[in-house]
Amino acid sequence: MSTSETQALLLKVLEEIIPAGGARRMPSAGMKAVADGVLTATAYSNGSPGAVTRLLEAISMKSPDFPILSPDARVDVLKVIEADHPADFTELVRLTYTAYYSRPEIRPLLGVAAHPVHPDGYLVEPESDALMDELTRPVRARGTAYRQV
Amino acid sequence: MTNHPVDVLIIGAGASGAAIAWSLLETRMRILCLEQGDHLQDKDFPSRREDYELARYGAFSCDPNVRKLKQDYPINSQDSCITPVNWNGVGGSTINFLGHWPRMKPSDFRTRTLDGVAEDWPVDYATLEPFYNLNDENTGVSGLSGNPGYPDYSPPLPPIPIGHLGQTLARGFNKLGWHWWPSDVAILSKDRDGRQKCVNAGTCDLGCAAGAKGGTNFTYWPILENAGVELRTNSRVREIVVDQETGFATGVLYHDADGKLLEQKAELVVVACNGVGTPRLLLNSKSKLFPEGVANRSGLVGKNLMFHPLTGVAGVFDEPMRGHEGPMACSILSQEFYETDPSRDFVRGYGLHSGRSTTPMTFALGGYGIDNPIPWGAKHREIMDNVYPYMAGLTVVSEDLPEETNCVSLDPDLTDSDGIPAPKITYRLGDNTRKMLRHGEAKAGELLLAAGAKQVLSKGDDSVWWRAGWHQMGTCRMGDDPNRSVVNAWGRCHDVKNLFIVDGSIFVTAGAVNPTSTIQALALYIGDRIKTNIATLFD
Ligand SMILES: Cc1cc2nc3c(=O)[nH]c(=O)nc-3n(C[C@H](O)[C@H](O)[C@H](O)COP(=O)(O)OP(=O)(O)OC[C@H]3O[C@@H](n4cnc5c(N)ncnc54)[C@H](O)[C@@H]3O)c2cc1C
Ligand code: SF4
């Protein structure tokens, strides 16, 4: 496969690994930046080097028209590929999650800061003394909770 | 080549090596620490980088077999259901530890007398208490005093926020009438000694760029280096050398950054390489006098390896739990099931720790310490949208009883980059632990429902977290009987009178709490004993 064919096929595969949608209107993983991330990472993957290339070849052999299939049909093909190549498929899933969730535009959709968390971090208000007192009162009321030796 | 001899040579610049160096500072002896890793520079903290989460799966993994950095040694864990994790460098594993700081309880030191299992320690809680307090001051520990789960003590700083997640779980515990308390943490709730208070970034395993976490890279080492303790980094000790006539240690052979083999002589040698690194070093130090490894006449070096096997249970709530805000491990801790209860089918007990959640990537990859990605496709969308943000979890942290068959030995083939034989772990879960984990899983589920979870997610099988080998204990245990222990009641090897061990390997039992506050309290106690006994130290 040429590089552009590989890219195009990978984008369609990624669309099904993490599909778009949901209440948070999440985009699918089928975006160029994620595909680039997956391809870069696969080169030095700890798990199974070359997994993505092998899988893409297997998919194009099994289903040459994969990119134009319906989403349901694509998922069916991927399930067969997963059963035939479990280790490589797990590696593709790992790399997809890694590349997708490290995108600065994705993290905030799930409530996490887009950019490095230090030095700013998050503001979490300390509990007031009154609240802590109220919460711990029942525990204190029960008295000693360790074995005396 | 030989370096100038020193009075005290400490091997390992982690939690225990730093604490004992601090204790011995006032003796004005010449102290040298050899550490196989280096300082972590400010620019190298991953949480300052855009790709900070990726570091968790590469150069900042807690697993040395994944990291494979120059200073790391490989560990063969094929015969174990848990693999040890660590950091090798100044600060040791306190670089990537999570700062959870519970103490052991009085009963932990008396399991033979109270429950007929394992052995009693030759020290007790009351003896260690002043050293716990001292170490808490030195480290900057935050917590709430008045915990009925312990003899009375007061952490030096107020607690860090337990957050919405902690409050929700606390109300569940109260509903069931079970013990819980805000976790003691080696994390600053206020600025202190030039260190910044915690900013709740939740990346404690990636080193704490704020300096809020009480890693010894931020607490003890700056003081020690200022006071003239020599910290020689990139220096990997190959072997402890023993005079074959006198039976005393004369020093060590170590490799410098270029792999060159050097000798360092010392009057007193202190080993602080952790529960895996220490037995490895002792077993690698063979001589005519000690053909099975130095200080190993009992045959117990490397034996009785204990971890804290864990499993997790999660509840899915109606509102977002914002679990990624705040230190990773520590919100609240329940010790309702910590002590032995004869009505249960196991002895000793476990803690229920409320971890916070992690970032989306780590969650999707299976959670911290787990390599088991969540499903792909429509199920993925469902989990990330409807579970991840609403989740609060409890970790069941069980006491592990010592068994001689659980051990660290030397791998016949595997070596580090200097050709030193690597450790091999042989470990299986004991029946008692299995029963405890099952009980804990059920109780955690009960609690989460009481706290308002609409769904409880638990594995319901016997598997434990693979990368949960955070706590490594027992492999050179303390005791009064030289046939049943490696070191005496104050860390001195029975067989070599100027060789001390101060790390987690000297634990007799594991308790069901994170060990580092006890490891450091013990190191300070041993330092104190050395000072007290200085005139007759080697008798
Ligand atoms: C991810 C993670 C999370 C954790 N979370 C917690 C927690 O929340 N609470 C808690 O109490 N504990 C926690 N721990 C455990 C805690 O970090 C350890 O208990 C503690 O650091 C052990 O102290 P130590 O002195 O025994 O060894 P370490 O701190 O591991 O230090 C040993 C040092 O010895 C060096 N060394 C080893 N062999 C040699 C050699 N041959 N030559 C020279 N140097 C050598 C190593 O490079 C290392 O720096 C965690 C650990 C990890 C990895
Ligand atoms: S959450 Fe707090 S302790 Fe943890 S890394 Fe961030 S600032 Fe440090």
Coordinates of C-alpha atoms in Angstrom, one line a residue, chain B residues 65-479:
Chain B
N65 CA 11.3 -3.3 32.5
V66 CA 9.3 -0.7 30.4
R67 CA 11.5 2.3 31.2
K68 CA 14.8 0.6 30.5
L69 CA 16.8 3.7 31.4
K70 CA 20.5 3.4 31.8
Q71 CA 20.3 3.4 35.6
D72 CA 17.6 0.7 35.7
Y73 CA 18.2 -3.0 36.2
P74 CA 15.8 -5.5 34.6
I75 CA 13.6 -7.7 36.9
N76 CA 12.5 -11.1 35.8
S77 CA 8.9 -11.4 37.1
Q78 CA 7.7 -14.3 34.9
D79 CA 7.1 -16.4 38.0
S80 CA 5.0 -13.8 39.7
C81 CA 1.5 -12.4 39.5
I82 CA 2.9 -9.0 40.6
T83 CA 5.9 -7.1 39.2
P84 CA 8.0 -4.8 41.3
V85 CA 8.0 -1.1 40.3
N86 CA 10.4 1.6 41.4
W87 CA 12.5 4.6 40.5
N88 CA 16.3 4.5 40.4
G89 CA 17.8 7.9 41.1
V90 CA 18.2 10.5 43.8
G91 CA 14.9 10.2 45.8
G92 CA 14.6 6.5 44.9
S93 CA 11.0 5.4 44.5
T94 CA 9.8 8.5 46.4
I95 CA 10.3 10.2 43.0
N96 CA 7.2 8.4 41.6
F97 CA 5.5 7.3 44.8
L98 CA 2.0 8.6 45.5
G99 CA 2.6 10.1 48.9
H100 CA 0.1 8.1 50.8
W101 CA 1.4 8.0 54.3
P102 CA -0.4 5.8 56.8
R103 CA 1.5 4.4 59.8
M104 CA 1.5 0.7 60.7
K105 CA -0.7 -0.1 63.7
P106 CA 0.4 -1.5 67.1
S107 CA -0.9 -5.0 66.2
D108 CA 1.1 -5.1 63.0
F109 CA 4.2 -5.6 65.2
R110 CA 2.7 -8.5 67.1
T111 CA 1.1 -10.9 64.6
R112 CA 2.6 -14.1 66.1
T113 CA 1.5 -13.3 69.6
L114 CA -2.0 -12.0 68.6
D115 CA -2.9 -14.1 65.6
G116 CA -0.4 -17.0 65.5
V117 CA 0.9 -16.1 62.1
A118 CA 4.3 -14.8 60.8
E119 CA 6.7 -13.5 63.5
D120 CA 6.6 -10.6 66.0
W121 CA 8.9 -7.7 65.3
P122 CA 11.8 -7.1 67.7
V123 CA 10.5 -3.4 67.9
D124 CA 7.1 -2.1 68.6
Y125 CA 4.9 0.8 67.7
A126 CA 5.6 2.7 70.9
T127 CA 9.4 2.5 70.2
L128 CA 8.9 3.8 66.7
E129 CA 6.4 6.5 67.5
P130 CA 8.9 9.3 68.2
F131 CA 10.6 8.5 64.9
Y132 CA 7.3 8.5 63.0
N133 CA 6.7 12.0 64.4
L134 CA 10.2 13.3 63.6
N135 CA 10.0 12.0 60.1
D136 CA 6.5 13.5 59.6
E137 CA 8.1 16.9 60.6
N138 CA 11.0 16.5 58.2
T139 CA 8.8 15.4 55.3
G140 CA 5.9 17.8 55.8
V141 CA 3.0 15.5 56.4
S142 CA -0.6 16.7 56.1
G143 CA -3.5 15.1 57.8
L144 CA -6.2 15.4 60.4
S145 CA -5.5 14.6 64.1
G146 CA -7.8 12.6 66.2
N147 CA -8.0 9.4 64.1
P148 CA -9.5 6.8 66.4
G149 CA -7.7 4.1 64.3
Y150 CA -4.4 5.0 66.0
P151 CA -2.8 6.0 69.3
D152 CA -3.1 9.8 69.4
Y153 CA -0.7 11.8 67.2
S154 CA -1.0 15.1 65.2
P155 CA 0.3 15.5 61.6
P156 CA 2.2 18.7 61.3
L157 CA 0.0 20.2 58.6
P158 CA -3.8 20.3 58.1
P159 CA -5.3 17.8 55.7
I160 CA -5.3 18.3 51.9
P161 CA -8.9 18.5 50.5
I162 CA -10.7 15.2 50.3
G163 CA -12.8 16.7 47.5
H164 CA -16.3 15.9 46.3
L165 CA -15.3 12.3 45.8
G166 CA -13.9 11.9 49.3
Q167 CA -17.0 13.6 50.9
T168 CA -19.3 11.3 48.9
L169 CA -17.6 8.2 50.1
A170 CA -17.2 9.4 53.6
R171 CA -21.0 9.8 53.8
G172 CA -21.3 6.2 52.6
F173 CA -19.0 5.0 55.4
N174 CA -21.0 7.0 57.9
K175 CA -24.2 5.4 56.7
L176 CA -22.8 2.0 57.3
G177 CA -21.1 3.0 60.6
W178 CA -17.6 2.0 59.3
H179 CA -14.3 3.6 60.1
W180 CA -12.8 6.1 57.7
W181 CA -10.5 9.1 58.0
P182 CA -8.9 11.7 55.7
S183 CA -5.6 10.1 54.5
D184 CA -2.3 11.2 56.0
V185 CA -0.2 12.3 53.1
A186 CA 3.4 13.2 52.5
I187 CA 2.1 16.1 50.5
L188 CA 2.1 19.8 51.6
S189 CA -1.3 21.4 52.2
K190 CA 0.6 24.7 52.9
D191 CA 3.8 26.1 51.5
R192 CA 6.8 25.0 53.6
D193 CA 10.5 25.3 53.6
G194 CA 10.6 26.8 50.1
R195 CA 8.4 24.0 48.8
Q196 CA 5.1 24.8 47.1
K197 CA 1.9 23.4 48.4
C198 CA 0.0 20.9 46.4
V199 CA -1.7 22.3 43.3
N200 CA -3.9 19.2 42.8
A201 CA -2.5 18.4 39.5
G202 CA -2.9 14.6 40.0
T203 CA 0.4 13.6 38.4
C204 CA 2.1 12.4 41.5
D205 CA 3.5 9.3 39.7
L206 CA 5.4 11.6 37.3
G207 CA 7.4 13.2 40.0
C208 CA 5.9 16.3 41.6
A209 CA 7.2 19.4 39.7
A210 CA 5.7 21.6 42.4
G211 CA 7.9 20.0 45.1
A212 CA 4.8 19.5 47.2
K213 CA 5.2 15.7 47.4
G214 CA 7.6 14.5 50.1
G215 CA 10.1 12.7 47.9
T216 CA 13.5 12.7 49.5
N217 CA 14.8 14.7 46.4
F218 CA 12.8 17.6 47.9
T219 CA 13.0 16.8 51.7
Y220 CA 16.2 15.3 52.9
W221 CA 18.7 15.5 50.0
P222 CA 18.9 19.3 49.7
I223 CA 19.7 19.5 53.4
L224 CA 22.1 16.6 53.3
E225 CA 24.1 17.9 50.3
N226 CA 24.2 21.4 51.8
A227 CA 25.6 19.9 55.0
G228 CA 28.4 18.1 53.2
V229 CA 27.1 14.6 52.7
E230 CA 28.7 13.4 49.4
L231 CA 26.2 12.0 47.0
R232 CA 28.0 10.2 44.2
T233 CA 25.5 9.5 41.4
N234 CA 25.7 7.1 38.5
S235 CA 27.5 4.8 40.8
R236 CA 26.2 1.3 40.8
V237 CA 27.4 -1.0 43.6
R238 CA 28.4 -4.4 42.3
E239 CA 29.4 -6.1 45.5
I240 CA 30.0 -5.6 49.2
V241 CA 33.5 -6.6 50.1
V242 CA 34.2 -8.5 53.3
D243 CA 37.6 -9.1 54.9
Q244 CA 37.8 -12.9 54.9
E245 CA 39.8 -12.9 58.2
T246 CA 37.8 -10.5 60.3
G247 CA 34.4 -11.0 58.8
F248 CA 33.9 -7.2 58.7
A249 CA 32.8 -5.3 55.5
T250 CA 35.6 -3.2 54.2
G251 CA 33.6 -1.4 51.5
V252 CA 32.3 -2.0 48.1
L253 CA 33.1 -2.4 44.4
Y254 CA 31.1 -0.2 42.2
H255 CA 30.8 0.9 38.6
D256 CA 31.0 4.6 37.7
A257 CA 29.0 6.2 34.8
D258 CA 31.5 4.7 32.3
G259 CA 31.2 1.2 33.7
K260 CA 34.6 1.4 35.2
L261 CA 35.0 -0.8 38.3
L262 CA 36.1 1.2 41.4
E263 CA 36.7 0.4 45.1
Q264 CA 35.3 2.4 48.0
K265 CA 36.4 1.6 51.5
A266 CA 34.3 2.4 54.5
E267 CA 34.2 1.8 58.3
L268 CA 30.4 1.2 58.2
V269 CA 28.3 0.1 55.3
V270 CA 24.5 0.8 55.2
V271 CA 22.4 -0.9 52.5
A272 CA 19.3 1.0 51.4
C273 CA 18.5 -0.4 48.0
N274 CA 14.9 -1.5 48.7
G275 CA 13.2 -4.8 49.1
V276 CA 14.4 -6.1 45.7
G277 CA 17.7 -4.2 45.2
T278 CA 19.1 -5.1 48.7
P279 CA 18.7 -8.9 48.5
R280 CA 20.0 -8.7 45.0
L281 CA 23.2 -6.9 46.1
L282 CA 23.7 -9.3 49.1
L283 CA 23.2 -12.4 47.0
N284 CA 25.7 -10.9 44.4
S285 CA 28.3 -10.5 47.2
K286 CA 29.6 -14.0 47.4
S287 CA 32.9 -14.9 49.0
K288 CA 34.6 -17.9 50.6
L289 CA 33.2 -16.7 54.0
F290 CA 29.7 -16.2 52.5
P291 CA 29.3 -18.6 49.6
E292 CA 25.5 -18.0 49.5
G293 CA 25.8 -14.2 49.6
V294 CA 27.0 -11.8 52.3
A295 CA 25.1 -11.9 55.7
N296 CA 23.2 -14.9 54.5
R297 CA 24.0 -17.7 57.0
S298 CA 20.3 -17.9 57.9
G299 CA 19.5 -18.6 54.2
L300 CA 16.8 -15.9 54.5
V301 CA 18.3 -13.2 52.3
G302 CA 15.7 -12.8 49.5
K303 CA 13.1 -14.9 51.2
N304 CA 9.7 -13.9 52.6
L305 CA 9.0 -11.3 49.9
M306 CA 5.8 -9.4 50.6
F307 CA 3.9 -7.0 48.5
H308 CA 0.5 -5.5 49.1
P309 CA -1.7 -7.3 46.6
L310 CA -4.5 -5.1 45.5
T311 CA -7.7 -5.0 43.6
G312 CA -10.0 -2.2 42.7
V313 CA -13.8 -1.7 42.8
A314 CA -15.4 1.4 41.2
G315 CA -18.8 3.0 41.6
V316 CA -20.6 5.0 39.0
F317 CA -22.5 8.0 40.4
D318 CA -25.0 10.4 39.1
E319 CA -22.8 13.4 39.2
P320 CA -19.2 14.0 38.0
M321 CA -16.7 13.0 40.7
R322 CA -13.8 15.2 39.2
G323 CA -11.5 12.5 40.4
H324 CA -8.5 13.7 38.3
E325 CA -8.3 16.8 40.5
G326 CA -6.1 16.2 43.5
P327 CA -3.3 13.8 44.4
M328 CA -3.7 10.4 42.7
A329 CA -3.8 8.1 45.6
C330 CA -5.0 9.8 48.6
S331 CA -8.4 11.1 49.7
I332 CA -9.8 9.0 52.5
L333 CA -8.8 5.6 54.1
S334 CA -11.0 3.1 55.8
Q335 CA -9.5 0.6 58.3
E336 CA -12.8 -0.9 59.3
F337 CA -11.5 -4.4 58.2
Y338 CA -7.9 -3.9 59.2
E339 CA -7.7 -6.0 62.4
T340 CA -8.3 -9.8 62.7
D341 CA -11.9 -10.7 63.3
P342 CA -12.4 -14.4 64.2
S343 CA -15.7 -14.5 62.5
R344 CA -14.0 -14.1 59.1
D345 CA -12.3 -16.9 57.1
F346 CA -8.9 -15.1 57.1
V347 CA -6.5 -13.6 59.7
R348 CA -5.3 -10.0 59.7
G349 CA -7.0 -7.6 57.3
Y350 CA -7.0 -4.9 54.7
G351 CA -7.6 -1.2 54.1
L352 CA -10.1 0.4 51.7
H353 CA -8.3 3.3 50.0
S354 CA -10.1 5.8 48.0
G355 CA -7.9 6.5 45.0
R356 CA -9.0 9.4 42.9
S357 CA -9.4 8.7 39.2
T358 CA -6.8 9.4 36.6
T359 CA -6.7 11.2 33.3
P360 CA -8.7 9.9 30.3
M361 CA -5.7 8.3 28.6
T362 CA -4.7 6.2 31.6
F363 CA -8.3 5.3 32.3
A364 CA -8.8 4.2 28.7
L365 CA -5.6 2.1 28.9
G366 CA -7.1 0.2 31.9
G367 CA -6.1 2.3 34.8
Y368 CA -2.9 3.1 36.7
G369 CA -0.7 0.0 36.9
I370 CA -2.9 -2.1 34.7
D371 CA -2.3 -2.9 31.0
N372 CA -5.8 -3.9 29.9
P373 CA -7.4 -1.3 27.6
I374 CA -11.2 -0.7 27.9
P375 CA -13.3 -1.9 24.9
W376 CA -13.2 -0.1 21.6
G377 CA -16.1 0.9 19.4
A378 CA -19.6 1.8 20.7
K379 CA -18.8 0.3 24.1
H380 CA -15.9 2.7 24.3
R381 CA -18.0 5.7 23.7
E382 CA -20.5 4.5 26.3
I383 CA -17.8 4.0 29.0
M384 CA -16.0 7.2 28.4
D385 CA -19.2 9.3 28.3
N386 CA -21.2 7.6 31.0
V387 CA -18.7 5.9 33.4
Y388 CA -15.4 7.7 33.5
P389 CA -16.5 11.2 34.6
Y390 CA -18.9 9.7 37.2
M391 CA -16.6 7.2 38.8
A392 CA -15.2 6.9 42.3
G393 CA -13.1 3.9 43.2
L394 CA -11.9 2.0 46.2
T395 CA -8.7 0.0 46.3
V396 CA -8.6 -3.0 48.5
V397 CA -5.0 -3.1 49.9
S398 CA -4.4 -6.4 51.7
E399 CA -1.8 -7.5 54.2
D400 CA 0.5 -10.1 52.7
L401 CA 1.8 -12.8 55.1
P402 CA 5.4 -13.9 54.7
E403 CA 6.1 -17.2 52.9
E404 CA 9.6 -18.4 52.3
T405 CA 8.7 -19.5 48.8
N406 CA 7.9 -16.0 47.8
C407 CA 11.3 -14.6 47.1
V408 CA 14.0 -12.6 45.3
S409 CA 16.8 -14.7 43.8
L410 CA 19.4 -14.1 41.1
D411 CA 18.4 -14.7 37.5
P412 CA 20.9 -17.1 35.9
D413 CA 21.0 -15.2 32.6
L414 CA 19.6 -11.7 32.9
T415 CA 22.0 -8.9 33.8
D416 CA 22.0 -5.1 34.0
S417 CA 24.2 -2.9 31.7
D418 CA 27.2 -3.5 33.9
G419 CA 26.8 -7.3 33.6
I420 CA 25.6 -7.7 37.2
P421 CA 23.0 -10.5 37.6
A422 CA 19.5 -9.3 37.8
P423 CA 16.8 -10.2 40.3
K424 CA 14.2 -12.9 39.7
I425 CA 10.9 -12.7 41.5
T426 CA 9.0 -15.9 42.5
Y427 CA 5.7 -15.0 44.0
R428 CA 2.2 -16.3 44.3
L429 CA -0.8 -15.1 46.2
G430 CA -1.4 -16.9 49.5
D431 CA -4.9 -18.3 50.3
N432 CA -5.3 -15.9 53.2
T433 CA -4.7 -13.0 50.8
R434 CA -7.1 -14.4 48.3
K435 CA -9.9 -14.6 50.8
M436 CA -9.1 -11.1 52.1
L437 CA -9.3 -9.6 48.6
R438 CA -12.6 -11.4 47.9
H439 CA -14.0 -10.1 51.2
G440 CA -12.7 -6.6 50.4
E441 CA -14.2 -6.5 47.0
A442 CA -17.7 -7.4 48.4
K443 CA -17.3 -4.8 51.2
A444 CA -16.1 -2.1 48.8
G445 CA -19.2 -2.8 46.6
E446 CA -21.5 -2.5 49.6
L447 CA -19.9 0.8 50.5
L448 CA -20.1 2.3 47.0
L449 CA -23.8 1.5 46.9
A450 CA -24.3 3.0 50.3
A451 CA -22.6 6.1 49.1
G452 CA -25.1 6.4 46.2
A453 CA -23.4 4.6 43.3
K454 CA -26.0 3.5 40.7
Q455 CA -23.6 0.8 39.4
V456 CA -20.7 -1.1 40.9
L457 CA -17.9 -2.3 38.6
S458 CA -15.7 -5.1 40.0
K459 CA -13.7 -7.8 38.4
G460 CA -15.0 -10.6 40.6
D461 CA -12.0 -12.8 39.8
D462 CA -8.8 -13.6 41.6
S463 CA -6.5 -11.4 39.5
V464 CA -4.5 -8.6 41.1
W465 CA -2.9 -5.6 39.6
W466 CA 0.2 -6.5 37.7
R467 CA 2.2 -3.4 38.4
A468 CA 1.2 -3.3 42.0
G469 CA 4.7 -4.2 43.3
W470 CA 5.1 -0.7 44.8
H471 CA 5.8 -2.0 48.2
Q472 CA 8.6 -4.5 48.5
M473 CA 9.2 -5.9 52.0
G474 CA 10.6 -8.8 54.1
T475 CA 13.5 -10.0 52.1
C476 CA 16.2 -9.4 54.9
R477 CA 14.0 -9.4 57.9
M478 CA 14.7 -8.3 61.4
G479 CA 14.7 -10.5 64.4

